[in-house]
Amino acid sequence: MTVRMRDIARDVGVSIITVSKVLRNHPDVAEETRHRILARVQELDYRPNLAARTLATGRTYLVGLIVPDLLHPFFAEIAKSLSDVLRKSGYYLIISSSEEDPDLEKQEIHQLLSRQLDTLIIASCRSTVELFFRIEKEKTPYILIDRSLPGLSANYVGVDDVAVGRLATKHLINVGCKRIAHIRGPETSPGVRRLEGYKEALAQTGIKVNDDYIIQ
């Protein structure tokens, strides 16, 4: 027989709301009560009905993450850190990879949106913003990470990539390097802006930019 939240509440002698708060790790519950509820949850092997919770709250407690490369240690670390933080708040992460393919990224975004996720976190490989305008029309919150897009007003978490390229190049100049090559990234904001920083550092030092020293 399916164990329901009301069964836990009845057995422990508390309200259904209190049980719900404990399952969502809400701090507004006494520790002794929390321990009794969790003990009963474990005894009965209770599993929340996520579909029912979604209908009641309008939330799926799912967050989608789309990155260009799951094998890259940078994006793997982001996925791990996000999962650790979200889990503590009762959210779970669904991870997908675009393989640096804009068409595949579009497909993955549509697949995740069809699951009614609460939000999307995207390191986009796209150079255009139309797809994100459509996401906004659906009123699904999203955050860009690592890569920003010109002309798109969106929440973004990343670094100053021009400064990154400039600092790295200046370091090489300061240690005496004269011929400095730049292996640049793709036509995304980190690739474009780090190249810009590289060129700025050379120009500031009076070193001529040699296109033969720049490869993608």
PDB file of C-alpha atoms in Angstrom:
ATOM      1  CA  MET A   1       0.000   0.000   0.000  1.00  0.00           C
ATOM      2  CA  THR A   2       1.332   3.441  -0.919  1.00  0.00           C
ATOM      3  CA  VAL A   3       2.593   5.445   2.051  1.00  0.00           C
ATOM      4  CA  ARG A   4       1.302   9.006   2.018  1.00  0.00           C
ATOM      5  CA  MET A   5       2.508  12.136   3.763  1.00  0.00           C
ATOM      6  CA  ARG A   6      -0.649  12.162   5.884  1.00  0.00           C
ATOM      7  CA  ASP A   7       0.288   8.699   7.185  1.00  0.00           C
ATOM      8  CA  ILE A   8       3.632  10.045   8.423  1.00  0.00           C
ATOM      9  CA  ALA A   9       1.881  13.028  10.016  1.00  0.00           C
ATOM     10  CA  ARG A  10      -0.673  10.802  11.786  1.00  0.00           C
ATOM     11  CA  ASP A  11       1.947   8.392  13.117  1.00  0.00           C
ATOM     12  CA  VAL A  12       4.185  11.154  14.487  1.00  0.00           C
ATOM     13  CA  GLY A  13       1.316  13.347  15.688  1.00  0.00           C
ATOM     14  CA  VAL A  14       2.088  16.439  13.658  1.00  0.00           C
ATOM     15  CA  SER A  15       0.486  18.302  10.761  1.00  0.00           C
ATOM     16  CA  ILE A  16       1.027  17.464   7.101  1.00  0.00           C
ATOM     17  CA  ILE A  17       2.583  20.914   6.696  1.00  0.00           C
ATOM     18  CA  THR A  18       5.231  20.057   9.318  1.00  0.00           C
ATOM     19  CA  VAL A  19       6.093  16.832   7.515  1.00  0.00           C
ATOM     20  CA  SER A  20       6.315  18.759   4.247  1.00  0.00           C
ATOM     21  CA  LYS A  21       8.682  21.297   5.807  1.00  0.00           C
ATOM     22  CA  VAL A  22      10.979  18.561   7.066  1.00  0.00           C
ATOM     23  CA  LEU A  23      11.064  16.838   3.680  1.00  0.00           C
ATOM     24  CA  ARG A  24      11.962  20.177   2.089  1.00  0.00           C
ATOM     25  CA  ASN A  25      14.652  20.752   4.719  1.00  0.00           C
ATOM     26  CA  HIS A  26      12.880  23.859   5.997  1.00  0.00           C
ATOM     27  CA  PRO A  27      14.570  25.225   9.144  1.00  0.00           C
ATOM     28  CA  ASP A  28      11.295  26.159  10.867  1.00  0.00           C
ATOM     29  CA  VAL A  29      10.896  22.783  12.650  1.00  0.00           C
ATOM     30  CA  ALA A  30      12.196  21.741  16.074  1.00  0.00           C
ATOM     31  CA  GLU A  31      15.092  19.275  15.900  1.00  0.00           C
ATOM     32  CA  GLU A  32      13.363  16.652  18.041  1.00  0.00           C
ATOM     33  CA  THR A  33      10.308  16.757  15.775  1.00  0.00           C
ATOM     34  CA  ARG A  34      12.510  16.646  12.695  1.00  0.00           C
ATOM     35  CA  HIS A  35      14.307  13.521  13.935  1.00  0.00           C
ATOM     36  CA  ARG A  36      11.011  11.735  14.710  1.00  0.00           C
ATOM     37  CA  ILE A  37       9.598  12.526  11.285  1.00  0.00           C
ATOM     38  CA  LEU A  38      12.745  11.459   9.428  1.00  0.00           C
ATOM     39  CA  ALA A  39      12.912   8.249  11.472  1.00  0.00           C
ATOM     40  CA  ARG A  40       9.329   7.388  10.513  1.00  0.00           C
ATOM     41  CA  VAL A  41      10.015   8.306   6.876  1.00  0.00           C
ATOM     42  CA  GLN A  42      12.905   5.834   6.865  1.00  0.00           C
ATOM     43  CA  GLU A  43      10.910   3.102   8.632  1.00  0.00           C
ATOM     44  CA  LEU A  44       8.107   3.300   6.086  1.00  0.00           C
ATOM     45  CA  ASP A  45      10.479   3.836   3.126  1.00  0.00           C
ATOM     46  CA  TYR A  46       8.382   6.860   2.143  1.00  0.00           C
ATOM     47  CA  ARG A  47       8.984   8.447  -1.249  1.00  0.00           C
ATOM     48  CA  PRO A  48       7.304  11.764  -2.091  1.00  0.00           C
ATOM     49  CA  ASN A  49       4.885  11.788  -5.013  1.00  0.00           C
ATOM     50  CA  LEU A  50       6.744  14.286  -7.176  1.00  0.00           C
ATOM     51  CA  ALA A  51       3.960  14.525  -9.728  1.00  0.00           C
ATOM     52  CA  ALA A  52       1.471  15.450  -7.011  1.00  0.00           C
ATOM     53  CA  ARG A  53       3.889  17.975  -5.533  1.00  0.00           C
ATOM     54  CA  THR A  54       4.312  19.585  -8.947  1.00  0.00           C
ATOM     55  CA  LEU A  55       0.534  19.920  -9.354  1.00  0.00           C
ATOM     56  CA  ALA A  56       0.193  21.395  -5.867  1.00  0.00           C
ATOM     57  CA  THR A  57       3.107  23.846  -6.010  1.00  0.00           C
ATOM     58  CA  GLY A  58       3.515  24.560  -9.731  1.00  0.00           C
ATOM     59  CA  ARG A  59       7.188  23.597  -9.385  1.00  0.00           C
ATOM     60  CA  THR A  60       9.068  20.534 -10.591  1.00  0.00           C
ATOM     61  CA  TYR A  61      12.136  21.165  -8.398  1.00  0.00           C
ATOM     62  CA  LEU A  62      14.237  20.372 -11.462  1.00  0.00           C
ATOM     63  CA  VAL A  63      16.985  22.570 -12.895  1.00  0.00           C
ATOM     64  CA  GLY A  64      18.414  21.968 -16.365  1.00  0.00           C
ATOM     65  CA  LEU A  65      22.095  22.451 -17.176  1.00  0.00           C
ATOM     66  CA  ILE A  66      23.317  22.525 -20.780  1.00  0.00           C
ATOM     67  CA  VAL A  67      27.063  22.694 -21.381  1.00  0.00           C
ATOM     68  CA  PRO A  68      29.125  22.274 -24.560  1.00  0.00           C
ATOM     69  CA  ASP A  69      31.316  19.447 -23.233  1.00  0.00           C
ATOM     70  CA  LEU A  70      30.662  17.162 -20.249  1.00  0.00           C
ATOM     71  CA  LEU A  71      34.195  15.741 -20.386  1.00  0.00           C
ATOM     72  CA  HIS A  72      35.815  19.156 -19.953  1.00  0.00           C
ATOM     73  CA  PRO A  73      36.917  19.405 -16.289  1.00  0.00           C
ATOM     74  CA  PHE A  74      35.696  23.017 -16.057  1.00  0.00           C
ATOM     75  CA  PHE A  75      32.104  22.124 -16.938  1.00  0.00           C
ATOM     76  CA  ALA A  76      32.254  18.874 -14.951  1.00  0.00           C
ATOM     77  CA  GLU A  77      33.196  20.879 -11.857  1.00  0.00           C
ATOM     78  CA  ILE A  78      30.324  23.322 -12.488  1.00  0.00           C
ATOM     79  CA  ALA A  79      27.869  20.415 -12.778  1.00  0.00           C
ATOM     80  CA  LYS A  80      29.139  18.829  -9.561  1.00  0.00           C
ATOM     81  CA  SER A  81      29.026  22.095  -7.599  1.00  0.00           C
ATOM     82  CA  LEU A  82      25.539  22.981  -8.848  1.00  0.00           C
ATOM     83  CA  SER A  83      24.244  19.536  -7.967  1.00  0.00           C
ATOM     84  CA  ASP A  84      25.698  19.746  -4.449  1.00  0.00           C
ATOM     85  CA  VAL A  85      24.108  23.138  -3.759  1.00  0.00           C
ATOM     86  CA  LEU A  86      20.730  22.411  -5.352  1.00  0.00           C
ATOM     87  CA  ARG A  87      20.343  19.088  -3.531  1.00  0.00           C
ATOM     88  CA  LYS A  88      20.473  20.872  -0.171  1.00  0.00           C
ATOM     89  CA  SER A  89      17.395  22.887  -1.179  1.00  0.00           C
ATOM     90  CA  GLY A  90      15.440  19.920  -2.502  1.00  0.00           C
ATOM     91  CA  TYR A  91      16.183  20.586  -6.187  1.00  0.00           C
ATOM     92  CA  TYR A  92      17.748  18.176  -8.644  1.00  0.00           C
ATOM     93  CA  LEU A  93      19.896  18.762 -11.695  1.00  0.00           C
ATOM     94  CA  ILE A  94      19.301  17.391 -15.201  1.00  0.00           C
ATOM     95  CA  ILE A  95      22.490  17.625 -17.268  1.00  0.00           C
ATOM     96  CA  SER A  96      22.794  17.730 -21.043  1.00  0.00           C
ATOM     97  CA  SER A  97      25.573  18.396 -23.542  1.00  0.00           C
ATOM     98  CA  SER A  98      25.356  20.365 -26.781  1.00  0.00           C
ATOM     99  CA  GLU A  99      28.690  19.035 -28.103  1.00  0.00           C
ATOM    100  CA  GLU A 100      29.399  22.595 -29.353  1.00  0.00           C
ATOM    101  CA  ASP A 101      26.570  22.110 -31.888  1.00  0.00           C
ATOM    102  CA  PRO A 102      23.983  24.966 -31.977  1.00  0.00           C
ATOM    103  CA  ASP A 103      21.337  22.706 -33.532  1.00  0.00           C
ATOM    104  CA  LEU A 104      21.822  20.070 -30.841  1.00  0.00           C
ATOM    105  CA  GLU A 105      21.726  22.786 -28.176  1.00  0.00           C
ATOM    106  CA  LYS A 106      18.375  23.995 -29.534  1.00  0.00           C
ATOM    107  CA  GLN A 107      17.049  20.424 -29.479  1.00  0.00           C
ATOM    108  CA  GLU A 108      18.223  19.871 -25.893  1.00  0.00           C
ATOM    109  CA  ILE A 109      16.691  23.162 -24.723  1.00  0.00           C
ATOM    110  CA  HIS A 110      13.333  22.185 -26.222  1.00  0.00           C
ATOM    111  CA  GLN A 111      13.518  18.747 -24.593  1.00  0.00           C
ATOM    112  CA  LEU A 112      14.246  20.222 -21.182  1.00  0.00           C
ATOM    113  CA  LEU A 113      11.568  22.905 -21.509  1.00  0.00           C
ATOM    114  CA  SER A 114       9.014  20.192 -22.272  1.00  0.00           C
ATOM    115  CA  ARG A 115       9.731  18.771 -18.803  1.00  0.00           C
ATOM    116  CA  GLN A 116       8.502  22.032 -17.253  1.00  0.00           C
ATOM    117  CA  LEU A 117      11.804  22.732 -15.497  1.00  0.00           C
ATOM    118  CA  ASP A 118      11.911  25.510 -12.939  1.00  0.00           C
ATOM    119  CA  THR A 119      14.944  27.094 -14.607  1.00  0.00           C
ATOM    120  CA  LEU A 120      17.717  26.537 -17.157  1.00  0.00           C
ATOM    121  CA  ILE A 121      21.455  27.154 -16.787  1.00  0.00           C
ATOM    122  CA  ILE A 122      23.213  27.343 -20.149  1.00  0.00           C
ATOM    123  CA  ALA A 123      26.779  27.671 -21.404  1.00  0.00           C
ATOM    124  CA  SER A 124      25.682  28.392 -24.949  1.00  0.00           C
ATOM    125  CA  CYS A 125      27.578  27.650 -28.144  1.00  0.00           C
ATOM    126  CA  ARG A 126      25.205  29.858 -30.148  1.00  0.00           C
ATOM    127  CA  SER A 127      26.086  33.202 -31.720  1.00  0.00           C
ATOM    128  CA  THR A 128      22.482  34.430 -32.091  1.00  0.00           C
ATOM    129  CA  VAL A 129      19.866  35.299 -29.473  1.00  0.00           C
ATOM    130  CA  GLU A 130      16.518  34.407 -31.094  1.00  0.00           C
ATOM    131  CA  LEU A 131      16.222  31.087 -29.258  1.00  0.00           C
ATOM    132  CA  PHE A 132      16.577  32.840 -25.907  1.00  0.00           C
ATOM    133  CA  PHE A 133      13.852  35.321 -26.790  1.00  0.00           C
ATOM    134  CA  ARG A 134      11.555  32.322 -27.277  1.00  0.00           C
ATOM    135  CA  ILE A 135      12.568  30.957 -23.865  1.00  0.00           C
ATOM    136  CA  GLU A 136      11.666  34.318 -22.339  1.00  0.00           C
ATOM    137  CA  LYS A 137       8.248  34.218 -24.010  1.00  0.00           C
ATOM    138  CA  GLU A 138       7.605  30.898 -22.271  1.00  0.00           C
ATOM    139  CA  LYS A 139       8.526  32.668 -19.005  1.00  0.00           C
ATOM    140  CA  THR A 140      11.107  30.052 -18.036  1.00  0.00           C
ATOM    141  CA  PRO A 141      13.918  31.690 -16.056  1.00  0.00           C
ATOM    142  CA  TYR A 142      17.421  31.026 -17.362  1.00  0.00           C
ATOM    143  CA  ILE A 143      21.004  31.939 -16.506  1.00  0.00           C
ATOM    144  CA  LEU A 144      23.946  32.116 -18.898  1.00  0.00           C
ATOM    145  CA  ILE A 145      27.274  30.869 -17.558  1.00  0.00           C
ATOM    146  CA  ASP A 146      30.801  31.224 -18.949  1.00  0.00           C
ATOM    147  CA  ARG A 147      29.536  32.561 -22.291  1.00  0.00           C
ATOM    148  CA  SER A 148      27.501  35.727 -22.803  1.00  0.00           C
ATOM    149  CA  LEU A 149      25.661  36.812 -25.944  1.00  0.00           C
ATOM    150  CA  PRO A 150      25.707  40.373 -27.372  1.00  0.00           C
ATOM    151  CA  GLY A 151      22.287  41.974 -27.494  1.00  0.00           C
ATOM    152  CA  LEU A 152      20.816  39.695 -24.833  1.00  0.00           C
ATOM    153  CA  SER A 153      19.852  41.123 -21.456  1.00  0.00           C
ATOM    154  CA  ALA A 154      20.095  38.058 -19.246  1.00  0.00           C
ATOM    155  CA  ASN A 155      21.505  36.959 -15.917  1.00  0.00           C
ATOM    156  CA  TYR A 156      25.116  35.954 -16.538  1.00  0.00           C
ATOM    157  CA  VAL A 157      27.849  34.397 -14.404  1.00  0.00           C
ATOM    158  CA  GLY A 158      31.343  34.510 -15.864  1.00  0.00           C
ATOM    159  CA  VAL A 159      34.640  36.358 -15.914  1.00  0.00           C
ATOM    160  CA  ASP A 160      36.123  39.354 -17.735  1.00  0.00           C
ATOM    161  CA  ASP A 161      37.565  37.406 -20.668  1.00  0.00           C
ATOM    162  CA  VAL A 162      39.329  40.450 -22.154  1.00  0.00           C
ATOM    163  CA  ALA A 163      41.210  40.829 -18.868  1.00  0.00           C
ATOM    164  CA  VAL A 164      42.017  37.096 -18.882  1.00  0.00           C
ATOM    165  CA  GLY A 165      43.628  37.313 -22.333  1.00  0.00           C
ATOM    166  CA  ARG A 166      45.443  40.513 -21.441  1.00  0.00           C
ATOM    167  CA  LEU A 167      46.820  39.229 -18.113  1.00  0.00           C
ATOM    168  CA  ALA A 168      48.098  35.973 -19.600  1.00  0.00           C
ATOM    169  CA  THR A 169      49.818  37.767 -22.468  1.00  0.00           C
ATOM    170  CA  LYS A 170      51.345  40.450 -20.226  1.00  0.00           C
ATOM    171  CA  HIS A 171      52.754  37.745 -17.985  1.00  0.00           C
ATOM    172  CA  LEU A 172      54.578  36.187 -20.937  1.00  0.00           C
ATOM    173  CA  ILE A 173      55.849  39.596 -22.036  1.00  0.00           C
ATOM    174  CA  ASN A 174      57.074  40.348 -18.506  1.00  0.00           C
ATOM    175  CA  VAL A 175      59.117  37.139 -18.354  1.00  0.00           C
ATOM    176  CA  GLY A 176      60.840  38.076 -21.614  1.00  0.00           C
ATOM    177  CA  CYS A 177      58.827  36.385 -24.353  1.00  0.00           C
ATOM    178  CA  LYS A 178      58.927  38.176 -27.737  1.00  0.00           C
ATOM    179  CA  ARG A 179      57.020  35.860 -30.082  1.00  0.00           C
ATOM    180  CA  ILE A 180      53.761  34.916 -28.394  1.00  0.00           C
ATOM    181  CA  ALA A 181      51.229  32.717 -30.146  1.00  0.00           C
ATOM    182  CA  HIS A 182      47.558  32.514 -29.248  1.00  0.00           C
ATOM    183  CA  ILE A 183      45.560  29.301 -29.617  1.00  0.00           C
ATOM    184  CA  ARG A 184      42.080  30.755 -29.551  1.00  0.00           C
ATOM    185  CA  GLY A 185      38.688  29.249 -28.801  1.00  0.00           C
ATOM    186  CA  PRO A 186      35.595  29.118 -31.023  1.00  0.00           C
ATOM    187  CA  GLU A 187      33.392  32.086 -31.950  1.00  0.00           C
ATOM    188  CA  THR A 188      31.929  32.357 -28.474  1.00  0.00           C
ATOM    189  CA  SER A 189      32.462  35.207 -26.019  1.00  0.00           C
ATOM    190  CA  PRO A 190      35.494  33.631 -24.230  1.00  0.00           C
ATOM    191  CA  GLY A 191      37.238  32.892 -27.538  1.00  0.00           C
ATOM    192  CA  VAL A 192      36.534  36.306 -29.035  1.00  0.00           C
ATOM    193  CA  ARG A 193      37.302  38.366 -25.931  1.00  0.00           C
ATOM    194  CA  ARG A 194      40.451  36.535 -24.847  1.00  0.00           C
ATOM    195  CA  LEU A 195      41.835  37.101 -28.330  1.00  0.00           C
ATOM    196  CA  GLU A 196      40.953  40.776 -27.913  1.00  0.00           C
ATOM    197  CA  GLY A 197      42.862  40.876 -24.619  1.00  0.00           C
ATOM    198  CA  TYR A 198      45.859  39.175 -26.239  1.00  0.00           C
ATOM    199  CA  LYS A 199      45.959  41.790 -28.989  1.00  0.00           C
ATOM    200  CA  GLU A 200      45.548  44.637 -26.502  1.00  0.00           C
ATOM    201  CA  ALA A 201      48.510  43.461 -24.430  1.00  0.00           C
ATOM    202  CA  LEU A 202      50.737  43.201 -27.507  1.00  0.00           C
ATOM    203  CA  ALA A 203      49.698  46.656 -28.713  1.00  0.00           C
ATOM    204  CA  GLN A 204      50.320  48.240 -25.313  1.00  0.00           C
ATOM    205  CA  THR A 205      53.853  46.844 -25.345  1.00  0.00           C
ATOM    206  CA  GLY A 206      54.577  47.814 -28.943  1.00  0.00           C
ATOM    207  CA  ILE A 207      54.652  44.241 -30.262  1.00  0.00           C
ATOM    208  CA  LYS A 208      53.087  43.846 -33.698  1.00  0.00           C
ATOM    209  CA  VAL A 209      50.248  41.331 -33.960  1.00  0.00           C
ATOM    210  CA  ASN A 210      51.237  38.516 -36.313  1.00  0.00           C
ATOM    211  CA  ASP A 211      48.181  36.683 -37.675  1.00  0.00           C
ATOM    212  CA  ASP A 212      50.373  33.637 -38.333  1.00  0.00           C
ATOM    213  CA  TYR A 213      50.702  33.279 -34.552  1.00  0.00           C
ATOM    214  CA  ILE A 214      46.917  33.035 -34.041  1.00  0.00           C
ATOM    215  CA  ILE A 215      45.164  29.704 -34.660  1.00  0.00           C
ATOM    216  CA  GLN A 216      41.819  28.291 -33.634  1.00  0.00           C
TER     217      GLN A 216
END
